[in-house]
Short mmCIF file of C-alpha atoms in Angstrom, two decimals:
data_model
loop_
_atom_site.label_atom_id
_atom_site.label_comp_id
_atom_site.label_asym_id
_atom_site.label_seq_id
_atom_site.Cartn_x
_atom_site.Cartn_y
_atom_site.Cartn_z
CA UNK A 91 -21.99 -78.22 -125.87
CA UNK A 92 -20.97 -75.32 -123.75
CA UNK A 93 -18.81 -76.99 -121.66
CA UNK A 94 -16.80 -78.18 -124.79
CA UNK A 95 -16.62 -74.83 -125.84
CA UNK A 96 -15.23 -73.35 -123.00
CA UNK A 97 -12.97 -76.33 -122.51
CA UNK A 98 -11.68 -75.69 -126.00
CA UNK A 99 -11.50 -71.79 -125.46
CA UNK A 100 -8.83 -72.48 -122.27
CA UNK A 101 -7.55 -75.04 -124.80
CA UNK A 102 -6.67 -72.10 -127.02
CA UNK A 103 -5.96 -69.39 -124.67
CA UNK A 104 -2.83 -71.94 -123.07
CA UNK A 105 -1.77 -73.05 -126.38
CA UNK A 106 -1.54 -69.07 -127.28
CA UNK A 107 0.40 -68.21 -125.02
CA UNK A 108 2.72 -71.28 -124.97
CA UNK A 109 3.23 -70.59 -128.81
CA UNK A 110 4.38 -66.96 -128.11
CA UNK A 111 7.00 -68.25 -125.55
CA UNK A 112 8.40 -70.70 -127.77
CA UNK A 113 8.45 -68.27 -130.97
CA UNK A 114 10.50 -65.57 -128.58
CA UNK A 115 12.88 -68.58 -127.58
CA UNK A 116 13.84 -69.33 -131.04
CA UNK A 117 17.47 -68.25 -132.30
CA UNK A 118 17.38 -65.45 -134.89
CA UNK A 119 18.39 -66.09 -137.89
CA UNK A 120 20.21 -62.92 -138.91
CA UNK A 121 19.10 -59.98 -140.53
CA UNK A 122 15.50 -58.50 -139.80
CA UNK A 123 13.49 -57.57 -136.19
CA UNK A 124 15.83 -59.90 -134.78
CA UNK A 125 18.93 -58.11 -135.32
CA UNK A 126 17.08 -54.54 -135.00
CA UNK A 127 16.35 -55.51 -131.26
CA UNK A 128 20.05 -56.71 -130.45
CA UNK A 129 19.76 -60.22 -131.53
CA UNK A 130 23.04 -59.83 -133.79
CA UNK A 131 24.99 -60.33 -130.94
CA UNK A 132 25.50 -63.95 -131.32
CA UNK A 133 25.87 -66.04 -128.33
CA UNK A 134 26.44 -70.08 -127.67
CA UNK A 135 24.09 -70.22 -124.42
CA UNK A 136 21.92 -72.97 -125.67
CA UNK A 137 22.76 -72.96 -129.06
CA UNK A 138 22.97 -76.73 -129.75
CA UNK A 139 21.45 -78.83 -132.54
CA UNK A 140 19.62 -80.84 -130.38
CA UNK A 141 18.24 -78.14 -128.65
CA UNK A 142 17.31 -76.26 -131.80
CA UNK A 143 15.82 -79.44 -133.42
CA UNK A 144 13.47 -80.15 -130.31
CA UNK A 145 12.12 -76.61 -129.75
CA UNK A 146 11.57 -76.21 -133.77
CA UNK A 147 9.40 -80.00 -132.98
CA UNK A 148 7.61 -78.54 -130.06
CA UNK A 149 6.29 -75.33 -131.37
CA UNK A 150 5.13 -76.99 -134.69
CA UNK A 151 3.32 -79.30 -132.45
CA UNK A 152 1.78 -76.97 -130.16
CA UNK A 153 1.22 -74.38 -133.78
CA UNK A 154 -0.98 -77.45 -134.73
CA UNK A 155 -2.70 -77.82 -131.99
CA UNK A 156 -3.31 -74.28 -131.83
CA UNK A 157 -4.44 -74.50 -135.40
CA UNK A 158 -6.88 -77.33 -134.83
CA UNK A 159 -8.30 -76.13 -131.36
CA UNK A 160 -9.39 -72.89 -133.64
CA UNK A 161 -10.67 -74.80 -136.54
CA UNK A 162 -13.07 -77.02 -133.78
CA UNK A 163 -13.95 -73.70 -132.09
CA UNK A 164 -15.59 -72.06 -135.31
CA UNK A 165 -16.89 -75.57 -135.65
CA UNK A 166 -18.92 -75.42 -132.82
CA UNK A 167 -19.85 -71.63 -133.19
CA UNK A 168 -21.09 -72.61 -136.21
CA UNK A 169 -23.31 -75.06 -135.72
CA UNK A 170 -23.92 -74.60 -131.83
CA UNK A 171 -26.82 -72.36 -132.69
#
């Protein structure tokens, strides 16, 4: 049971830090942090549809995975002992 623990833990620790990455990548939206931190300036470098769709797929993906890797975590906590 330990060894699923920890393998979930590394789980959640990737899937963390993959979720920032993709959050900061997003486009802002206008108005809010975004444009407080110089994302007004709008620029077309990557700024297709496709692109946007994809990235919007991936991190609600990887925001469930994160989601569910946490949810099996307290799982085991929980009953582990």
């Amino acid at each position: 049971m330990e060894i699923l623990q920890v393998i979930v833990q590394v789980i959640l620790g990737i899937t963390s830090l993959l979720l920032t990455l993709l959050i900061l990548l997003h486009r802002g939206r206008g108005g809010g942090l975004s444009d407080m931190f110089g994302g007004g300036v709008t620029s077309n470098l990557g700024a297709s549809g496709v692109a946007e769709r994809n990235l919007n797929r991936i991190t609600v993906i990887l925001g469930l995975v994160w989601l569910s890797s946490i949810v099996v975590l307290g799982l085991i906590v929980r009953f582990a002992g």
